Coordinates of C-alpha atoms in Angstrom, one line a residue:
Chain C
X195 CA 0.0 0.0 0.0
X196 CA 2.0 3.6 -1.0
X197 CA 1.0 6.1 1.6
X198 CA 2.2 9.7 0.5
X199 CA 2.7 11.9 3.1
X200 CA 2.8 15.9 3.0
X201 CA 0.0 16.0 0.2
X202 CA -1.4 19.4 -0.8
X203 CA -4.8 17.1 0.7
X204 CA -3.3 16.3 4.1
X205 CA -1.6 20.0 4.2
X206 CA -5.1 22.1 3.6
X207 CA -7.2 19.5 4.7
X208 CA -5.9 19.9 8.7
X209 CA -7.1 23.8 8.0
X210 CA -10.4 22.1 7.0
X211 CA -10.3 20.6 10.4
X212 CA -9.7 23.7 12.9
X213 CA -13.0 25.0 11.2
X214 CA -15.5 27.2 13.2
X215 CA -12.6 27.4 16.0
X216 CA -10.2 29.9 17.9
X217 CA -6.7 28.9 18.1
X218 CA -4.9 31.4 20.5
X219 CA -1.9 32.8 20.8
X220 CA 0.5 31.6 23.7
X221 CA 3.5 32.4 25.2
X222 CA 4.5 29.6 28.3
X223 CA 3.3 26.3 29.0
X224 CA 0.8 27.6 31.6
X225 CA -1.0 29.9 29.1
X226 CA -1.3 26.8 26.5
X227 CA -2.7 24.1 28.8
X228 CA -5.2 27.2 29.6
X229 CA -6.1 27.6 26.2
X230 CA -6.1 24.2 25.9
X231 CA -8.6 23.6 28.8
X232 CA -10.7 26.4 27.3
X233 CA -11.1 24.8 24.0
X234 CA -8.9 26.0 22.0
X235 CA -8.4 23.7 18.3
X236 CA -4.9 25.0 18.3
X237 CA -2.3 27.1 19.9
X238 CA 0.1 29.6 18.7
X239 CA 3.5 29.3 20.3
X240 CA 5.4 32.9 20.8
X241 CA 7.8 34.4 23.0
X242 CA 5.8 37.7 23.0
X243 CA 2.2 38.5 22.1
X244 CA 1.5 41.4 19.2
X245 CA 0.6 43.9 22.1
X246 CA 4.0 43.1 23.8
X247 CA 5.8 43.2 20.4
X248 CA 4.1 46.8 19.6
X249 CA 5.0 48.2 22.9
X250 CA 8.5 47.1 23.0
X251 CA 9.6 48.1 19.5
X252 CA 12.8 46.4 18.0
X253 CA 13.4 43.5 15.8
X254 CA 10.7 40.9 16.1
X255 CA 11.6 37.6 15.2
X256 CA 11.1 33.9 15.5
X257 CA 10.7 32.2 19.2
X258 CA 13.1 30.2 20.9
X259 CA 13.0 26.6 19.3
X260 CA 13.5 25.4 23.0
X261 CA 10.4 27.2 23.7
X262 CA 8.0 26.1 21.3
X263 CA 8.8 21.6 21.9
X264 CA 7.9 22.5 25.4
X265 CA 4.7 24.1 23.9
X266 CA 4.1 21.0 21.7
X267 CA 4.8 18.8 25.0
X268 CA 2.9 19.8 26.9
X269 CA -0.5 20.0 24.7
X270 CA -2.4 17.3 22.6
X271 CA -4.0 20.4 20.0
X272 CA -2.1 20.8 17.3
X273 CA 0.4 24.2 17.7
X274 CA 1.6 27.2 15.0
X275 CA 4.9 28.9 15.4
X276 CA 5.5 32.1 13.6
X277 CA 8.4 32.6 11.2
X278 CA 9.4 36.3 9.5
X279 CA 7.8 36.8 6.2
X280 CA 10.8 35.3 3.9
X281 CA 12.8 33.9 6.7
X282 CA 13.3 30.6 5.0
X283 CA 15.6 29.3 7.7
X284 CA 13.5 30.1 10.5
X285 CA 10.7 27.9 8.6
X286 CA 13.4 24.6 8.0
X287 CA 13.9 25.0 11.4
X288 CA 10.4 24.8 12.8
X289 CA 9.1 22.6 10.4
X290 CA 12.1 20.1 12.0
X291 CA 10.3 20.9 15.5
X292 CA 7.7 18.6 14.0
X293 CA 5.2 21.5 14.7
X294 CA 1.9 21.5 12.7
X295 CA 1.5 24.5 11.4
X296 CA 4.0 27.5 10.5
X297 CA 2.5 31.4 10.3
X298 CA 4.7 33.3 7.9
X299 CA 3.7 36.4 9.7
X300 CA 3.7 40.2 9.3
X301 CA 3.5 40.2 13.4
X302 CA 7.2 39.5 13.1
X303 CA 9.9 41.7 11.7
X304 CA 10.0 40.8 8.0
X305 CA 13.5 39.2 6.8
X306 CA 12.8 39.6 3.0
X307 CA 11.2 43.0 1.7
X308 CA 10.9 41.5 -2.1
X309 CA 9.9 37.5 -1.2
X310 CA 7.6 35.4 0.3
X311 CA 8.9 31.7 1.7
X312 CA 8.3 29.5 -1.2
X313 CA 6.3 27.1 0.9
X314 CA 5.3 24.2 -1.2
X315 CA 9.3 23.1 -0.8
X316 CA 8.1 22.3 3.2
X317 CA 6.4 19.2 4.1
X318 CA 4.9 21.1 7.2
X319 CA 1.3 23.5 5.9
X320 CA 1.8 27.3 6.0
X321 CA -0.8 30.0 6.7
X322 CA -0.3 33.5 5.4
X323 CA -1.8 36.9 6.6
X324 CA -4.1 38.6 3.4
X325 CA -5.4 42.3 3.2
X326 CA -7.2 41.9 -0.1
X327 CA -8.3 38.7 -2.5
X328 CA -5.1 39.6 -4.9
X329 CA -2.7 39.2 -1.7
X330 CA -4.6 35.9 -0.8
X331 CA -4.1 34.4 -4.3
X332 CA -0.4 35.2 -4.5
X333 CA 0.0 33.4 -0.8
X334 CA -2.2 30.0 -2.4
X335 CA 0.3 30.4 -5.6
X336 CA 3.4 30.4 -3.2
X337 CA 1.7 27.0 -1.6
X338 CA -0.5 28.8 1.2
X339 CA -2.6 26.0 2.9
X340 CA -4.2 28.1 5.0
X341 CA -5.3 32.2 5.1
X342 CA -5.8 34.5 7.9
X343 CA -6.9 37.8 6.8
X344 CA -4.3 40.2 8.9
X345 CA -6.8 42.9 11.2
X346 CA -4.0 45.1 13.2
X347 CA -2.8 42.7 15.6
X348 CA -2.1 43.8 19.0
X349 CA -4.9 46.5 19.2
X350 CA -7.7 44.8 20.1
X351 CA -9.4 47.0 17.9
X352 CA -11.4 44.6 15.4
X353 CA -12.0 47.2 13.0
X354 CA -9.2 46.0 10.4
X355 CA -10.1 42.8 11.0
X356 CA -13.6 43.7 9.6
X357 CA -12.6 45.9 6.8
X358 CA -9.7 43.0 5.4
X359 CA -12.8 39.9 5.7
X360 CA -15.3 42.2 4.0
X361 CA -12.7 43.4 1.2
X362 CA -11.4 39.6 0.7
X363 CA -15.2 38.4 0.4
X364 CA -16.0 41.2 -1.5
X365 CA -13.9 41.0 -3.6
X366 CA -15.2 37.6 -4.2
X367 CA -18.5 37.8 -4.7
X368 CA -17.6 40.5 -6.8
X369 CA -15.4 37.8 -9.4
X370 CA -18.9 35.8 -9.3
X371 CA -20.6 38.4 -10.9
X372 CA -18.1 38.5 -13.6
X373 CA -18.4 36.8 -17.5
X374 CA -15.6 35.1 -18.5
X375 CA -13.6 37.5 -20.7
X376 CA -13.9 39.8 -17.6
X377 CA -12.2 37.7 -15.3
X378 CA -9.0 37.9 -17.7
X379 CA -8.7 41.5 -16.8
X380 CA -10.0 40.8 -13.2
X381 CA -6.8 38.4 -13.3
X382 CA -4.6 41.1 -14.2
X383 CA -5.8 43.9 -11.6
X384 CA -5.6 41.1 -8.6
X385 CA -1.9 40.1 -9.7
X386 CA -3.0 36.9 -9.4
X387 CA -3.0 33.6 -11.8
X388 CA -5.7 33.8 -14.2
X389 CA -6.7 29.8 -13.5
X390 CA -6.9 30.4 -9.6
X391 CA -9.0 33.3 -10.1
X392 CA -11.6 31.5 -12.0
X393 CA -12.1 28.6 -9.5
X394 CA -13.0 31.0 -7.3
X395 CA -15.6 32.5 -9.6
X396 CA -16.5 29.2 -10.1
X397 CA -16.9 28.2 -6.2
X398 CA -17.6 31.7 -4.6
X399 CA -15.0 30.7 -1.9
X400 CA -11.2 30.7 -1.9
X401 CA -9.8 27.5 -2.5
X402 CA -8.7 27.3 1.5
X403 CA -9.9 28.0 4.8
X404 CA -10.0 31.5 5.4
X405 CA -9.8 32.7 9.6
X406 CA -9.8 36.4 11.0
X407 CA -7.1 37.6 13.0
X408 CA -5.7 40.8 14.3
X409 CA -7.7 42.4 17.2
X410 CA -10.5 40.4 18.3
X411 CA -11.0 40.6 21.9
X412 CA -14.5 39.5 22.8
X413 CA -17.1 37.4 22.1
X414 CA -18.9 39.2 20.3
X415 CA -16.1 40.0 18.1
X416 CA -15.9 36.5 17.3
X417 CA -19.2 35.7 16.4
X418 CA -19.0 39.6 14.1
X419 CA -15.8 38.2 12.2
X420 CA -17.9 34.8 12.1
X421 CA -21.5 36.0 10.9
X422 CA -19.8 38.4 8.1
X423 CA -18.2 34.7 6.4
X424 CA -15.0 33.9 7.6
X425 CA -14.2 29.7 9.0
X426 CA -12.5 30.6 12.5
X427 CA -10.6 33.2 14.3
X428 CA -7.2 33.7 16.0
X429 CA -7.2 35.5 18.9
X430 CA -3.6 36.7 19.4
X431 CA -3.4 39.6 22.6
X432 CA -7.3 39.6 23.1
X433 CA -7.1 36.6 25.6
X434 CA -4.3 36.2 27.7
X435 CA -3.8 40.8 28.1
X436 CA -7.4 40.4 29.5
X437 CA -8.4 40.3 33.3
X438 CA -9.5 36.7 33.2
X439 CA -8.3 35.0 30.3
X440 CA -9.5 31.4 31.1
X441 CA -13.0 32.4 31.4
X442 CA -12.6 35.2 28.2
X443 CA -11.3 32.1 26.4
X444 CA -13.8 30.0 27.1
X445 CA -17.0 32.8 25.8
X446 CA -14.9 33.0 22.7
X447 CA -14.8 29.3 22.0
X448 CA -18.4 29.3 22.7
X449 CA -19.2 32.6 21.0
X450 CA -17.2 31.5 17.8
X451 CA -19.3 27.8 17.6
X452 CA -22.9 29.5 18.6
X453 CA -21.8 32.7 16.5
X454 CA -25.7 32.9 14.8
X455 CA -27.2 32.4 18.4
X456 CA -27.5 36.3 20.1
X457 CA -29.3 34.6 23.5
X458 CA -25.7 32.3 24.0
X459 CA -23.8 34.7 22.7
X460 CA -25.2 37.5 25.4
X461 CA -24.9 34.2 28.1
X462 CA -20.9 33.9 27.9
X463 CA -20.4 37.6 27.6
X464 CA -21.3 38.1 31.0
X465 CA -19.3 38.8 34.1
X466 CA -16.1 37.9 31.7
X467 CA -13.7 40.3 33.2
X468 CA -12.0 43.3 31.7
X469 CA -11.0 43.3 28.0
X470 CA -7.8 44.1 27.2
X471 CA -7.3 47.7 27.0
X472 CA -6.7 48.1 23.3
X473 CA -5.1 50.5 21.1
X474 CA -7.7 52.7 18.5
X475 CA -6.3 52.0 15.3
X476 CA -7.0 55.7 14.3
X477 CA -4.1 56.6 16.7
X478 CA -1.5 54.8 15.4
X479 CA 0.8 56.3 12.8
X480 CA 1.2 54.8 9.4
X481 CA 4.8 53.0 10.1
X482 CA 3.7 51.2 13.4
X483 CA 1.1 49.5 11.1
X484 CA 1.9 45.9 11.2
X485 CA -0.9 44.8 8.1
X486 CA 1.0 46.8 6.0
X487 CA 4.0 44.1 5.5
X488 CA 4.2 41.2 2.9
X489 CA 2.5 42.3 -0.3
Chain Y
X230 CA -35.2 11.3 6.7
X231 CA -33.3 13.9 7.6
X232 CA -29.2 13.8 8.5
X233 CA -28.2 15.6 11.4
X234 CA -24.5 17.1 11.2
X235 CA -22.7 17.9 14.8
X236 CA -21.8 21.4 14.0
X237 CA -19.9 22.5 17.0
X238 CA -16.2 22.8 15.4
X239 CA -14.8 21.2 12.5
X240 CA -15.4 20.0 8.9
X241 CA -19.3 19.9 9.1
X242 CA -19.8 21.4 5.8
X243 CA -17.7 19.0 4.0
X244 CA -20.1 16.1 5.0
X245 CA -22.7 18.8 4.4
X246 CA -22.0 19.3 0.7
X247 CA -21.1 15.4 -0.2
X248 CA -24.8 14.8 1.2
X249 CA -26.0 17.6 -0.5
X250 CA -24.4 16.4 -3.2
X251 CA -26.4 12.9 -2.8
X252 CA -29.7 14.7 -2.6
X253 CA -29.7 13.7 0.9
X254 CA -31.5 16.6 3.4
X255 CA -29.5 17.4 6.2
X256 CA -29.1 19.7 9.4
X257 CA -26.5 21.1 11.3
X258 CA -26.6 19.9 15.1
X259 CA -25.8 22.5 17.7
X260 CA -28.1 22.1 20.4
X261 CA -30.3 19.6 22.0
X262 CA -33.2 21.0 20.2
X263 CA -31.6 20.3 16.9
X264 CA -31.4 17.0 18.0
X265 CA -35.1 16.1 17.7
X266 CA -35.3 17.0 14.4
X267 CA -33.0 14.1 12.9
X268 CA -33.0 10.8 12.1
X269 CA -29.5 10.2 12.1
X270 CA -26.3 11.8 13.4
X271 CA -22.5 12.3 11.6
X272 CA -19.9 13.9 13.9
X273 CA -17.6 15.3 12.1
X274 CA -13.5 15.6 12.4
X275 CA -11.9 18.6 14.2
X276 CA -10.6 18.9 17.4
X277 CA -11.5 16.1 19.9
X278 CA -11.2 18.4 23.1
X279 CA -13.1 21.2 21.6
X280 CA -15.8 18.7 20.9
X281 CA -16.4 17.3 23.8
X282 CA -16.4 20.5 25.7
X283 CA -18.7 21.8 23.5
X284 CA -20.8 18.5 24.3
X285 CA -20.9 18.8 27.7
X286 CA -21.4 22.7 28.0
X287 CA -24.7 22.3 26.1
X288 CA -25.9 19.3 27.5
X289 CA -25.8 17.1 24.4
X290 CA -24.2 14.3 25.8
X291 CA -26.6 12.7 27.2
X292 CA -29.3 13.2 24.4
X293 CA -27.4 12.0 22.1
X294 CA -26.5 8.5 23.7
X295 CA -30.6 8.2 24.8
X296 CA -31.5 8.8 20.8
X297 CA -28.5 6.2 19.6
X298 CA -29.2 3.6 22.4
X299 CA -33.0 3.8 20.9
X300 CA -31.5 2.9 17.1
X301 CA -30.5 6.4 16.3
X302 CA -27.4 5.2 13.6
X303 CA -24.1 7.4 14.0
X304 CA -21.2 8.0 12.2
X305 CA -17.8 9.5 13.7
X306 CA -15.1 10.4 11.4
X307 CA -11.6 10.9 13.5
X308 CA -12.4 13.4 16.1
X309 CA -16.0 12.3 15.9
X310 CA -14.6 8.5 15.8
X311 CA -12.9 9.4 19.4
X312 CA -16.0 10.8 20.7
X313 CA -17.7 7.7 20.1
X314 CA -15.1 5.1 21.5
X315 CA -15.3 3.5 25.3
X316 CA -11.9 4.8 26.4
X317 CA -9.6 7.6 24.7
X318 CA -6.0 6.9 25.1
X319 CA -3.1 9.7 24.6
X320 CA -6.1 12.1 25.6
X321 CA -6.7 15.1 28.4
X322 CA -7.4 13.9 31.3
X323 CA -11.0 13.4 31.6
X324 CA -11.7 14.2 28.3
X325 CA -15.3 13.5 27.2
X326 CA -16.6 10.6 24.9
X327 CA -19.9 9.3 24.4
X328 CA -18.8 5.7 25.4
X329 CA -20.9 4.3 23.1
X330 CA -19.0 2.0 20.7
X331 CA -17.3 -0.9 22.7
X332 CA -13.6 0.0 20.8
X333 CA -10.6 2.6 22.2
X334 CA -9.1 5.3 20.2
X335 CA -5.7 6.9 20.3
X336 CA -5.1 9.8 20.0
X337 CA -2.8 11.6 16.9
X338 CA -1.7 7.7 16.9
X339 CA 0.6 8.5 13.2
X340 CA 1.9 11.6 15.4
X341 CA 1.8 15.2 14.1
X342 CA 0.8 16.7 11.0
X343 CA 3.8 15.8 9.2
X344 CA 2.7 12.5 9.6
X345 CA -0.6 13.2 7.9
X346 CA -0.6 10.7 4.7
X347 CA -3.3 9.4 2.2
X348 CA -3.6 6.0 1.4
X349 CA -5.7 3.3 -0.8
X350 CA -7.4 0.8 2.0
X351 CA -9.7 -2.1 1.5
X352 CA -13.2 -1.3 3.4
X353 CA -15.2 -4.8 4.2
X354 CA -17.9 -4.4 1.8
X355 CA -16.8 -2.0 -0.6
X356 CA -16.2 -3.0 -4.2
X357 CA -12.8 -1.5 -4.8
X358 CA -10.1 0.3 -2.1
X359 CA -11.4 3.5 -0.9
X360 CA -8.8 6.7 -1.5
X361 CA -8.3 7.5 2.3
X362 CA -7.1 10.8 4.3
X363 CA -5.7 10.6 7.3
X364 CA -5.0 13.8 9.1
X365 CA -3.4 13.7 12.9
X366 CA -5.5 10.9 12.9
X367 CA -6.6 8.1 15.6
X368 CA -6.4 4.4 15.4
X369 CA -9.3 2.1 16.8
X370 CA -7.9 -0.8 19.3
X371 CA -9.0 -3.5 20.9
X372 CA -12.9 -4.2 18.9
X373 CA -14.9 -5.9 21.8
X374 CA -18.7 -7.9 21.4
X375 CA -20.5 -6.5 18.3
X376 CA -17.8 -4.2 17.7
X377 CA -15.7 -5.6 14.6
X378 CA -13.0 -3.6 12.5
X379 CA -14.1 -3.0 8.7
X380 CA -10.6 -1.4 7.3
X381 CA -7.2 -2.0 8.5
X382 CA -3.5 -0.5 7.5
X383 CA -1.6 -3.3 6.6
X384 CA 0.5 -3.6 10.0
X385 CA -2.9 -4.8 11.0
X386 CA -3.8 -1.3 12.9
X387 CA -8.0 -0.6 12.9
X388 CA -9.1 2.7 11.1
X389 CA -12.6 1.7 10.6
X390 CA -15.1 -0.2 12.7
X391 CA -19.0 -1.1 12.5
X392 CA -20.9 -1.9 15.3
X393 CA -24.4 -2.4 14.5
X394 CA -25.9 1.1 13.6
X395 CA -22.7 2.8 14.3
X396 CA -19.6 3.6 12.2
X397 CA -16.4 5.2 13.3
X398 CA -13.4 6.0 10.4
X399 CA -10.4 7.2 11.5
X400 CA -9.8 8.7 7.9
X401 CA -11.8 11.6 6.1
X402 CA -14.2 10.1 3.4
X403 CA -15.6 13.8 3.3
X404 CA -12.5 15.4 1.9
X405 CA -13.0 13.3 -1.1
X406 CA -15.7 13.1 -4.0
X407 CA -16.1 9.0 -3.2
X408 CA -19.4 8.9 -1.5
X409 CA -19.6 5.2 -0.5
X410 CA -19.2 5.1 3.0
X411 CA -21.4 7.6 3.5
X412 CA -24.0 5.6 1.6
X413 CA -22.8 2.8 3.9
X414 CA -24.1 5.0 7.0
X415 CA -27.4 5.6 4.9
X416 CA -27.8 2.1 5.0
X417 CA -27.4 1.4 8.5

């Protein structure tokens, strides 16, 4: 019997599989047996959530190898690790962590200012931060399994968040409405592969799972990102800078599953603690901007 | 008759669309009331832990095993297989299950996603080998009574089992366009 391992099947197919979840971002052992406990599908393993990362300035890179096995070790979910947008060391060196997911992330420092990883060389799936449709087809060309669409991480401001899912989906519904000699020019202004953009015509849906990320910090803001069309959300800052995570992280989960449901949803927003202070997005000059990197 | 889909995390719309596909109606399954309203039950694969929590916050443990011990038929396909076997091993503590098929699971059993493969396997009453997915999959172990294995790996390791009206797969028959073993499920 040949068993092939690695397949583009096996790669976006584990995306298919954290569906309708919240996979959290994490930076000890303690916080990811929380998450965990709370129901997270997956954890995020980082030395320093985007809210740290934005208020301590410098080079942001990827975590301490050392760090992330005794993430993995001490969990049963499967966990991320974030690499620097074309740091293709840092991702040969994760993916032999035997980690199940790497973030090629715009949270970090970028390494490359011209290139993105070229990820179908890995055996270990990738997910890639999108602004627009155009950016989300170049990541699937490059061999994204996975999409997040970016938000600003480390506000908790879901506003970004909101304007990236409703441009990507959009944009999409907008390439359905399209004949077929338009979608030759709609190839063009995307920057994106002509045969790519007309499967997603075709299905009204990108070709794999699509979460929101980048400043969702309550329930509510789950079950928003959720009811406007995206399949799950990361939840970087928003849990673990709040006054109670475990119980915050737990109303998400919940929130995120029953996102169509106002009655639950009003249930596990209760008596959940502060929210993390948050940053408005308004207030934040152009460079300190993290959705602005990859391209 | 109408096929319920657990929709509390997970790949609920692929089994969706292949019985949509089939002309089969179906519902998704997020609370007890749902419940009532189908005839049979898949749970779908996702995250095992998530699952069950979900389970047990909204009280659909119990229902569930009441409508299956009354001939409800179920399908679990790797995280919905766990949830349906009598002990979990390599799990959390306490995790939840439904107990309700007399066959352990292990957890991630192939290890982590890099271990993720597909495969061609003989399924006991299929015509030809069905195209398998396996993603951090479970294996079954140790089939007891009524409970017999209907696939195996080669190294003689369960990934499919049948015990009366219920049907656990380790592997993903929704990620593919071959529809037989869910009309095996129809015709339990």
């Amino acid at each position: 019997m040949a068993i092939e391992k690695s397949t583009w099947t096996t790669k976006a197919g584990l995306a298919q599989m954290l569906k309708g979840g919240v996979i959290m971002d994490v930076i000890d052992v303690e916080q990811a047996k929380i998450a965990e406990d709370a129901g997270a599908v997956a954890v995020m393993a980082l030395e320093r959530v985007p809210a740290d990362i934005r208020k301590q300035g410098g080079v942001a890179r990827m975590s301490d190898p050392d760090l992330i096995v005794r993430i993995k070790e001490s969990v049963t979910i499967p966990v991320m690790a974030k690499a620097r947008i074309g740091h293709f060391v840092e991702a040969q060196i994760l993916e032999s962590l035997g980690i199940d997911y790497i973030d090629e992330s715009e949270v970090l420092t970028p390494a490359d200012n011209e290139f993105h990883i070229d990820k179908h060389r890995y055996k270990i799936p990738f997910v890639n931060g999108c602004k627009n449709l155009g950016e989300a087809l170049r990541r699937i060309t490059e061999g994204a399994a996975m999409l997040r669409t970016k938000g600003e991480a480390g506000t908790g401001d879901v506003a970004v968040a909101v304007f990236h899912a409703r441009t990507v989906l959009g944009e999409i519904r907008r390439l359905q409405s399209m004949s077929e000699d338009e979608l030759y020019s709609a190839a063009k202004n995307l920057q994106a592969p002509y045969e790519l953009v007309k499967q997603v015509a075709q299905a009204g849906r990108l070709p794999v799972v699509n979460f929101a990320a980048g400043g969702i910090a309550t329930p509510a803001d789950a079950a928003l990102m959720m009811q406007i069309g995206v399949d799950g959300v990361f939840v970087g800052s928003g849990i673990f800078k709040s006054g109670n995570p475990s119980v915050r992280a737990k109303a998400i989960v919940q929130a995120t599953t029953h996102y169509q449901d106002a009655h639950i949803i009003a249930e596990v927003s209760k008596n959940i603690g502060e929210a993390m202070v948050g940053i408005n997005i308004s207030s934040l000059p152009q460079e300190q901007l993290l959705a602005n990197r990859g391209w | 008759m109408i096929v319920g889909i657990l929709a509390l995390q997970g790949a609920f719309r692929e089994h969706e669309e292949m019985l949509t596909r089939m002309g089969i109606p179906c519902l998704q399954v997020r609370l007890p009331r749902d419940l009532a309203k189908v005839d049979r039950l898949i749970m779908p694969g996702g995250e095992s832990t998530t699952i069950g929590k979900l389970l047990v916050m909204y009280d659909l443990i119990e229902p569930i095993r009441q409508r299956v011990l009354a001939g409800m038929p179920i399908w679990g396909t790797c995280a919905g297989a766990i949830l349906l076997s009598s002990k979990i091993i390599d799990g959390k503590a306490d995790q939840p299950s439904l107990h309700l098929m007399d066959i352990d699971s292990r957890r991630n059993a192939f290890g982590s996603q890099l271990d993720s493969f597909e495969a061609d396997v003989n399924v006991a009453g299929l015509d030809a080998p069905f195209h398998t997915v396996f993603i951090r999959a479970p294996i079954l172990e140790n089939p007891q009574g009524d409970c017999h294995a209907i696939a195996t790996l080669p190294d003689g390791r369960v990934v499919a089992a049948l015990q009366g009206h219920m049907l656990a797969t380790s592997f993903h028959p929704e990620l593919t366009l071959d529809d037989r073993i869910h009309r095996l499920f129809l015709s339990l």
